Amino acid sequence: MDDGSKKRVFSGVQPTGKVTLGNYLGAIKNWTPLQEQYECLFCVVDLHSLTVTQVPAELRKNTMDLVALYIACGLDPNKSALFIQSHVHEHAELAWILDTIAYVGELNRMTQFKDKSRKHADNINMGLMNYPVLMASDILLYNADLIPVGKDQVQHVELTRDLAQRFNARYSDTFVVPEALLNKAGQSIKSLQDPTAKMSKSDPNDNAIISLTDDADTIRRKLRRAVTDSDTCVRHGADKPAISNLLNVYSLCSGLSIADAEKIFEGKGYGVFKDAVADAVISVVSPIQEEQKRLLADKAYLEGVLKQGAEQAESIARKTLSKVYRKVGLIPRIR
């Protein structure tokens, strides 16, 4: 961790569902270079996952799988704090304080709350509504300057900014007002079956996503079944959403530009193109899978990483929450 001279970055992923190629290309892959420029905290946001009913044993397994995946994807515990959200109790405590300045109307307007309420109509709980406030707590607890997000999370960062400014105006300057850090390259990875929708790990159609746990044969099969556009030209454009999506995937996995990819596949059919996309994806995913498997076999190492990360995060969180408690008028406990 840094001495405070660098700007601070915070981000996290829920340990639910299958982490997709879209999650990797749109988020996790882009965190690695941030470690060289910023002070970074990367969290497994397990408390957020409880807004939907979880199988406890599966949640525990998914959490450790995700920690191992972070490291397998290039996150370095010696450069960034890697930790589990519930290991730092200050997240939940600050969320309660922020709840007292968050308005029901603004939480009702959150797009993800509306979407998840439709998908989980039998379990519209208060945690689902308060999800953005807990996310704001995650960010403000560390006075993070920059928040790497996709377009679908910008609204939550805007709410975080509003809550920070509202608290600062009421109690004096306390929180850094964060900014969203958008990744323009990977944020547009779409479903293989519906190129108008984001590739989502909650998609009920397994053929719509590539999971980072899919083997080579499965990846190739899914890409061969991916929807295409009406003609047979491998070209990027607004009128060709399906092929444009596959070109984005190919470019990000191969390191070649979209323009170079278009030249390579000029005059070639979709079958040849899809197999090349599969080759590029497999070349990225296979080493990650092997490293994740190796890490999961070393439980002591992962527990050590989590202990170190929680201690690093807590040292910042404790100071922030103490300041917040003092400003709102709570009496500190005598030690």
Short mmCIF file of C-alpha atoms in Angstrom, two decimals:
data_model
loop_
_atom_site.label_atom_id
_atom_site.label_comp_id
_atom_site.label_asym_id
_atom_site.label_seq_id
_atom_site.Cartn_x
_atom_site.Cartn_y
_atom_site.Cartn_z
CA MET A 1 0.00 0.00 0.00
CA ASP A 2 1.03 3.57 -0.70
CA ASP A 3 2.01 6.29 1.76
CA GLY A 4 -0.91 8.50 0.69
CA SER A 5 0.82 10.43 -2.08
CA LYS A 6 -1.12 8.60 -4.80
CA LYS A 7 -4.79 8.86 -5.63
CA ARG A 8 -6.84 6.00 -4.22
CA VAL A 9 -8.93 3.48 -6.21
CA PHE A 10 -11.63 1.17 -4.83
CA SER A 11 -13.62 -1.52 -6.61
CA GLY A 12 -15.23 -4.87 -5.95
CA VAL A 13 -17.16 -7.80 -7.42
CA GLN A 14 -19.94 -9.88 -5.89
CA PRO A 15 -19.12 -13.56 -5.26
CA THR A 16 -22.29 -14.72 -7.02
CA GLY A 17 -22.88 -16.54 -10.28
CA LYS A 18 -20.14 -17.28 -12.76
CA VAL A 19 -17.53 -14.58 -13.36
CA THR A 20 -17.76 -13.97 -17.09
CA LEU A 21 -15.35 -12.97 -19.80
CA GLY A 22 -17.23 -9.66 -19.76
CA ASN A 23 -16.45 -9.18 -16.06
CA TYR A 24 -12.79 -9.89 -16.78
CA LEU A 25 -12.38 -7.73 -19.89
CA GLY A 26 -14.62 -4.96 -18.59
CA ALA A 27 -13.29 -4.77 -15.04
CA ILE A 28 -10.76 -7.14 -13.48
CA LYS A 29 -8.24 -7.07 -16.36
CA ASN A 30 -8.18 -3.29 -16.20
CA TRP A 31 -7.46 -3.21 -12.47
CA THR A 32 -3.99 -4.69 -12.93
CA PRO A 33 -2.34 -1.61 -14.52
CA LEU A 34 -4.06 0.63 -11.95
CA GLN A 35 -1.84 -0.94 -9.26
CA GLU A 36 1.20 0.77 -10.79
CA GLN A 37 -0.35 4.25 -10.76
CA TYR A 38 -2.71 4.36 -7.78
CA GLU A 39 -3.18 3.12 -4.22
CA CYS A 40 -5.70 0.33 -4.80
CA LEU A 41 -8.19 -1.57 -2.67
CA PHE A 42 -10.02 -4.47 -4.31
CA CYS A 43 -12.81 -6.13 -2.40
CA VAL A 44 -15.02 -9.20 -2.65
CA VAL A 45 -18.34 -7.59 -1.77
CA ASP A 46 -20.00 -10.52 -0.04
CA LEU A 47 -22.47 -8.39 1.94
CA HIS A 48 -23.95 -7.09 -1.31
CA SER A 49 -24.66 -10.64 -2.45
CA LEU A 50 -27.08 -11.19 0.44
CA THR A 51 -29.75 -9.05 -1.25
CA VAL A 52 -30.60 -12.27 -3.12
CA THR A 53 -31.07 -15.52 -1.16
CA GLN A 54 -27.78 -17.48 -1.16
CA VAL A 55 -26.84 -21.06 -0.34
CA PRO A 56 -24.31 -20.47 2.50
CA ALA A 57 -21.84 -23.17 1.46
CA GLU A 58 -21.91 -21.95 -2.15
CA LEU A 59 -21.37 -18.35 -1.06
CA ARG A 60 -18.31 -19.32 0.98
CA LYS A 61 -16.87 -21.32 -1.94
CA ASN A 62 -17.60 -18.57 -4.46
CA THR A 63 -15.95 -16.01 -2.20
CA MET A 64 -12.67 -17.92 -1.99
CA ASP A 65 -12.83 -18.74 -5.69
CA LEU A 66 -13.10 -15.04 -6.44
CA VAL A 67 -10.17 -14.14 -4.18
CA ALA A 68 -8.03 -16.69 -6.02
CA LEU A 69 -9.31 -15.38 -9.34
CA TYR A 70 -8.31 -11.81 -8.45
CA ILE A 71 -4.73 -12.94 -7.93
CA ALA A 72 -4.75 -15.26 -10.95
CA CYS A 73 -5.82 -12.29 -13.10
CA GLY A 74 -2.81 -10.27 -11.98
CA LEU A 75 -3.77 -8.45 -8.81
CA ASP A 76 -0.74 -8.36 -6.51
CA PRO A 77 -1.37 -8.50 -2.73
CA ASN A 78 1.93 -6.65 -2.25
CA LYS A 79 0.68 -3.74 -4.36
CA SER A 80 -3.02 -3.67 -3.53
CA ALA A 81 -5.20 -4.49 -0.54
CA LEU A 82 -7.26 -7.58 -1.40
CA PHE A 83 -9.95 -8.33 1.16
CA ILE A 84 -13.48 -9.49 1.88
CA GLN A 85 -16.06 -6.80 2.60
CA SER A 86 -17.53 -8.49 5.69
CA HIS A 87 -14.05 -8.73 7.25
CA VAL A 88 -14.12 -4.94 7.75
CA HIS A 89 -17.17 -4.18 9.90
CA GLU A 90 -16.92 -0.46 9.25
CA HIS A 91 -18.61 -0.96 5.85
CA ALA A 92 -21.92 -1.85 7.47
CA GLU A 93 -21.59 0.80 10.19
CA LEU A 94 -20.95 3.67 7.81
CA ALA A 95 -23.83 2.45 5.63
CA TRP A 96 -26.20 3.05 8.55
CA ILE A 97 -24.99 6.63 8.97
CA LEU A 98 -25.37 7.24 5.23
CA ASP A 99 -28.87 5.71 5.35
CA THR A 100 -29.89 8.61 7.59
CA ILE A 101 -29.06 11.14 4.87
CA ALA A 102 -30.26 9.08 1.89
CA TYR A 103 -33.78 9.74 0.63
CA VAL A 104 -36.32 7.06 -0.26
CA GLY A 105 -37.15 8.83 -3.51
CA GLU A 106 -33.60 8.75 -4.83
CA LEU A 107 -33.17 5.09 -3.89
CA ASN A 108 -36.46 4.22 -5.62
CA ARG A 109 -35.13 5.80 -8.80
CA MET A 110 -32.05 3.57 -8.97
CA THR A 111 -32.20 1.63 -12.23
CA GLN A 112 -30.68 -1.54 -10.77
CA PHE A 113 -33.23 -1.53 -7.93
CA LYS A 114 -36.04 -1.45 -10.49
CA ASP A 115 -34.42 -4.19 -12.58
CA LYS A 116 -33.68 -6.48 -9.64
CA SER A 117 -37.15 -5.92 -8.18
CA ARG A 118 -38.63 -7.21 -11.43
CA LYS A 119 -36.30 -10.22 -11.49
CA HIS A 120 -36.78 -11.06 -7.80
CA ALA A 121 -40.40 -10.02 -7.26
CA ASP A 122 -40.75 -12.59 -4.47
CA ASN A 123 -37.87 -11.05 -2.47
CA ILE A 124 -37.94 -7.25 -2.72
CA ASN A 125 -36.10 -6.65 0.54
CA MET A 126 -34.72 -3.48 2.13
CA GLY A 127 -31.18 -4.65 1.40
CA LEU A 128 -32.04 -4.50 -2.31
CA MET A 129 -33.12 -0.89 -1.93
CA ASN A 130 -30.16 0.00 0.30
CA TYR A 131 -27.61 -1.68 -1.98
CA PRO A 132 -26.45 1.69 -3.42
CA VAL A 133 -25.99 3.12 0.09
CA LEU A 134 -23.76 0.21 1.08
CA MET A 135 -21.86 0.73 -2.17
CA ALA A 136 -21.45 4.40 -1.23
CA SER A 137 -20.14 3.29 2.15
CA ASP A 138 -17.62 0.97 0.44
CA ILE A 139 -16.26 3.92 -1.50
CA LEU A 140 -16.44 6.75 1.04
CA LEU A 141 -14.98 4.64 3.85
CA TYR A 142 -11.63 4.76 2.02
CA ASN A 143 -12.00 8.29 0.64
CA ALA A 144 -11.44 6.77 -2.79
CA ASP A 145 -10.74 9.24 -5.58
CA LEU A 146 -11.54 6.99 -8.54
CA ILE A 147 -14.05 4.17 -8.97
CA PRO A 148 -13.59 1.84 -11.97
CA VAL A 149 -17.11 1.05 -13.19
CA GLY A 150 -19.12 0.18 -16.26
CA LYS A 151 -21.89 2.41 -17.56
CA ASP A 152 -24.50 0.49 -15.55
CA GLN A 153 -22.84 1.53 -12.27
CA VAL A 154 -22.38 5.24 -13.02
CA GLN A 155 -25.73 6.05 -11.39
CA HIS A 156 -24.48 4.50 -8.14
CA VAL A 157 -21.31 6.57 -8.22
CA GLU A 158 -23.46 9.68 -8.76
CA LEU A 159 -25.48 8.79 -5.66
CA THR A 160 -22.21 8.31 -3.75
CA ARG A 161 -21.10 11.78 -4.84
CA ASP A 162 -24.46 13.23 -3.71
CA LEU A 163 -24.22 11.56 -0.29
CA ALA A 164 -20.61 12.73 0.17
CA GLN A 165 -21.52 16.31 -0.70
CA ARG A 166 -24.64 16.19 1.48
CA PHE A 167 -22.67 14.92 4.49
CA ASN A 168 -19.87 17.43 3.91
CA ALA A 169 -22.36 20.30 3.71
CA ARG A 170 -24.10 19.23 6.91
CA TYR A 171 -21.09 18.27 9.05
CA SER A 172 -18.08 19.96 7.36
CA ASP A 173 -15.63 18.45 4.87
CA THR A 174 -15.19 14.76 5.64
CA PHE A 175 -15.35 12.69 2.46
CA VAL A 176 -13.51 12.88 -0.83
CA VAL A 177 -16.10 13.26 -3.62
CA PRO A 178 -15.19 10.37 -5.96
CA GLU A 179 -15.21 10.20 -9.73
CA ALA A 180 -16.19 7.30 -11.97
CA LEU A 181 -13.33 5.80 -13.96
CA LEU A 182 -14.90 4.36 -17.11
CA ASN A 183 -13.12 1.74 -19.16
CA LYS A 184 -14.06 2.44 -22.76
CA ALA A 185 -12.65 -0.76 -24.24
CA GLY A 186 -14.10 -3.58 -22.20
CA GLN A 187 -17.32 -2.09 -20.88
CA SER A 188 -19.27 -3.04 -24.03
CA ILE A 189 -18.91 -6.84 -23.95
CA LYS A 190 -22.37 -8.13 -24.83
CA SER A 191 -24.35 -11.35 -24.59
CA LEU A 192 -23.47 -13.96 -27.22
CA GLN A 193 -27.19 -14.53 -27.78
CA ASP A 194 -28.43 -10.93 -27.56
CA PRO A 195 -25.86 -8.32 -28.61
CA THR A 196 -28.11 -5.52 -27.32
CA ALA A 197 -27.69 -6.77 -23.72
CA LYS A 198 -24.65 -6.84 -21.46
CA MET A 199 -22.94 -10.18 -20.88
CA SER A 200 -24.18 -10.87 -17.36
CA LYS A 201 -23.26 -13.62 -14.93
CA SER A 202 -26.92 -13.73 -13.86
CA ASP A 203 -28.09 -14.55 -17.40
CA PRO A 204 -30.21 -17.73 -17.23
CA ASN A 205 -29.01 -18.74 -20.72
CA ASP A 206 -25.60 -20.32 -20.24
CA ASN A 207 -24.91 -20.05 -23.97
CA ALA A 208 -25.09 -16.27 -23.70
CA ILE A 209 -21.96 -16.01 -21.57
CA ILE A 210 -18.41 -17.26 -21.47
CA SER A 211 -17.45 -18.09 -17.91
CA LEU A 212 -13.86 -17.95 -16.76
CA THR A 213 -14.38 -21.54 -15.59
CA ASP A 214 -15.48 -22.83 -19.02
CA ASP A 215 -13.10 -25.34 -20.59
CA ALA A 216 -11.72 -24.91 -24.11
CA ASP A 217 -14.33 -27.12 -25.78
CA THR A 218 -17.17 -25.26 -24.08
CA ILE A 219 -15.77 -21.87 -25.06
CA ARG A 220 -15.45 -22.95 -28.68
CA ARG A 221 -18.96 -24.41 -28.72
CA LYS A 222 -20.53 -21.27 -27.25
CA LEU A 223 -18.75 -19.00 -29.71
CA ARG A 224 -19.75 -21.15 -32.67
CA ARG A 225 -23.37 -20.82 -31.49
CA ALA A 226 -23.11 -17.05 -30.99
CA VAL A 227 -25.67 -15.08 -32.99
CA THR A 228 -24.43 -13.23 -36.09
CA ASP A 229 -25.68 -10.51 -38.40
CA SER A 230 -27.49 -10.85 -41.72
CA ASP A 231 -24.52 -10.67 -44.09
CA THR A 232 -21.20 -12.54 -43.96
CA CYS A 233 -18.83 -9.58 -43.63
CA VAL A 234 -16.58 -9.36 -40.56
CA ARG A 235 -16.89 -5.64 -39.94
CA HIS A 236 -17.34 -3.37 -36.92
CA GLY A 237 -20.28 -0.99 -37.02
CA ALA A 238 -23.52 0.07 -35.37
CA ASP A 239 -25.46 -1.90 -37.98
CA LYS A 240 -23.61 -5.12 -37.04
CA PRO A 241 -23.95 -5.44 -33.24
CA ALA A 242 -23.29 -9.20 -33.04
CA ILE A 243 -20.09 -9.22 -35.13
CA SER A 244 -18.96 -5.94 -33.54
CA ASN A 245 -19.23 -7.61 -30.13
CA LEU A 246 -17.14 -10.59 -31.27
CA LEU A 247 -14.59 -8.22 -32.80
CA ASN A 248 -14.33 -6.41 -29.46
CA VAL A 249 -13.71 -9.73 -27.72
CA TYR A 250 -11.13 -10.77 -30.31
CA SER A 251 -9.33 -7.42 -30.11
CA LEU A 252 -9.16 -7.42 -26.31
CA CYS A 253 -7.98 -11.03 -26.12
CA SER A 254 -5.52 -10.96 -29.03
CA GLY A 255 -4.12 -7.47 -28.48
CA LEU A 256 -4.82 -6.53 -32.11
CA SER A 257 -6.78 -3.44 -33.08
CA ILE A 258 -10.30 -3.69 -34.50
CA ALA A 259 -8.99 -2.36 -37.83
CA ASP A 260 -6.27 -5.01 -38.00
CA ALA A 261 -8.78 -7.73 -37.16
CA GLU A 262 -11.09 -6.55 -39.93
CA LYS A 263 -8.21 -6.85 -42.42
CA ILE A 264 -7.27 -10.35 -41.22
CA PHE A 265 -10.82 -11.66 -41.70
CA GLU A 266 -11.69 -9.76 -44.85
CA GLY A 267 -13.37 -12.16 -47.26
CA LYS A 268 -13.45 -14.98 -44.70
CA GLY A 269 -16.61 -16.55 -43.34
CA TYR A 270 -18.08 -16.32 -39.87
CA GLY A 271 -17.00 -19.88 -39.08
CA VAL A 272 -13.31 -19.09 -39.54
CA PHE A 273 -13.74 -15.86 -37.59
CA LYS A 274 -15.54 -17.50 -34.65
CA ASP A 275 -12.86 -20.20 -34.36
CA ALA A 276 -10.18 -17.48 -34.25
CA VAL A 277 -12.12 -15.65 -31.54
CA ALA A 278 -12.30 -18.92 -29.59
CA ASP A 279 -8.54 -19.43 -29.93
CA ALA A 280 -7.90 -15.91 -28.63
CA VAL A 281 -10.26 -16.33 -25.68
CA ILE A 282 -8.86 -19.74 -24.73
CA SER A 283 -5.31 -18.35 -24.80
CA VAL A 284 -6.38 -15.79 -22.18
CA VAL A 285 -8.66 -17.92 -20.00
CA SER A 286 -6.61 -21.15 -19.73
CA PRO A 287 -3.61 -19.66 -17.84
CA ILE A 288 -6.00 -17.90 -15.44
CA GLN A 289 -7.79 -21.17 -14.73
CA GLU A 290 -4.53 -23.01 -14.08
CA GLU A 291 -3.27 -20.31 -11.70
CA GLN A 292 -6.59 -20.10 -9.86
CA LYS A 293 -6.56 -23.86 -9.34
CA ARG A 294 -3.01 -23.69 -7.96
CA LEU A 295 -3.93 -20.88 -5.57
CA LEU A 296 -7.07 -22.61 -4.28
CA ALA A 297 -4.90 -25.59 -3.31
CA ASP A 298 -2.89 -23.28 -1.04
CA LYS A 299 -5.48 -22.30 1.57
CA ALA A 300 -2.90 -20.93 4.01
CA TYR A 301 -1.58 -18.50 1.40
CA LEU A 302 -5.04 -17.18 0.54
CA GLU A 303 -5.94 -16.78 4.22
CA GLY A 304 -2.72 -14.83 4.72
CA VAL A 305 -3.57 -12.54 1.79
CA LEU A 306 -7.03 -11.89 3.23
CA LYS A 307 -5.68 -11.21 6.71
CA GLN A 308 -3.13 -8.74 5.36
CA GLY A 309 -5.70 -7.06 3.10
CA ALA A 310 -8.29 -6.71 5.86
CA GLU A 311 -5.70 -5.16 8.18
CA GLN A 312 -4.66 -2.66 5.50
CA ALA A 313 -8.26 -1.76 4.72
CA GLU A 314 -9.30 -1.58 8.37
CA SER A 315 -6.50 0.84 9.23
CA ILE A 316 -8.06 3.34 6.82
CA ALA A 317 -11.69 2.47 7.57
CA ARG A 318 -11.29 2.82 11.34
CA LYS A 319 -10.00 6.40 11.01
CA THR A 320 -12.77 7.40 8.63
CA LEU A 321 -15.57 5.95 10.75
CA SER A 322 -14.13 7.50 13.93
CA LYS A 323 -14.18 10.91 12.26
CA VAL A 324 -17.75 10.38 11.02
CA TYR A 325 -19.00 9.25 14.45
CA ARG A 326 -17.43 12.29 16.09
CA LYS A 327 -18.97 14.69 13.56
CA VAL A 328 -22.50 13.32 13.90
CA GLY A 329 -22.28 13.57 17.70
CA LEU A 330 -21.66 9.99 18.88
CA ILE A 331 -19.58 9.57 22.00
CA PRO A 332 -16.46 7.42 21.47
CA ARG A 333 -16.06 4.30 23.57
CA ILE A 334 -13.46 4.57 26.33
CA ARG A 335 -10.76 1.90 25.76
#
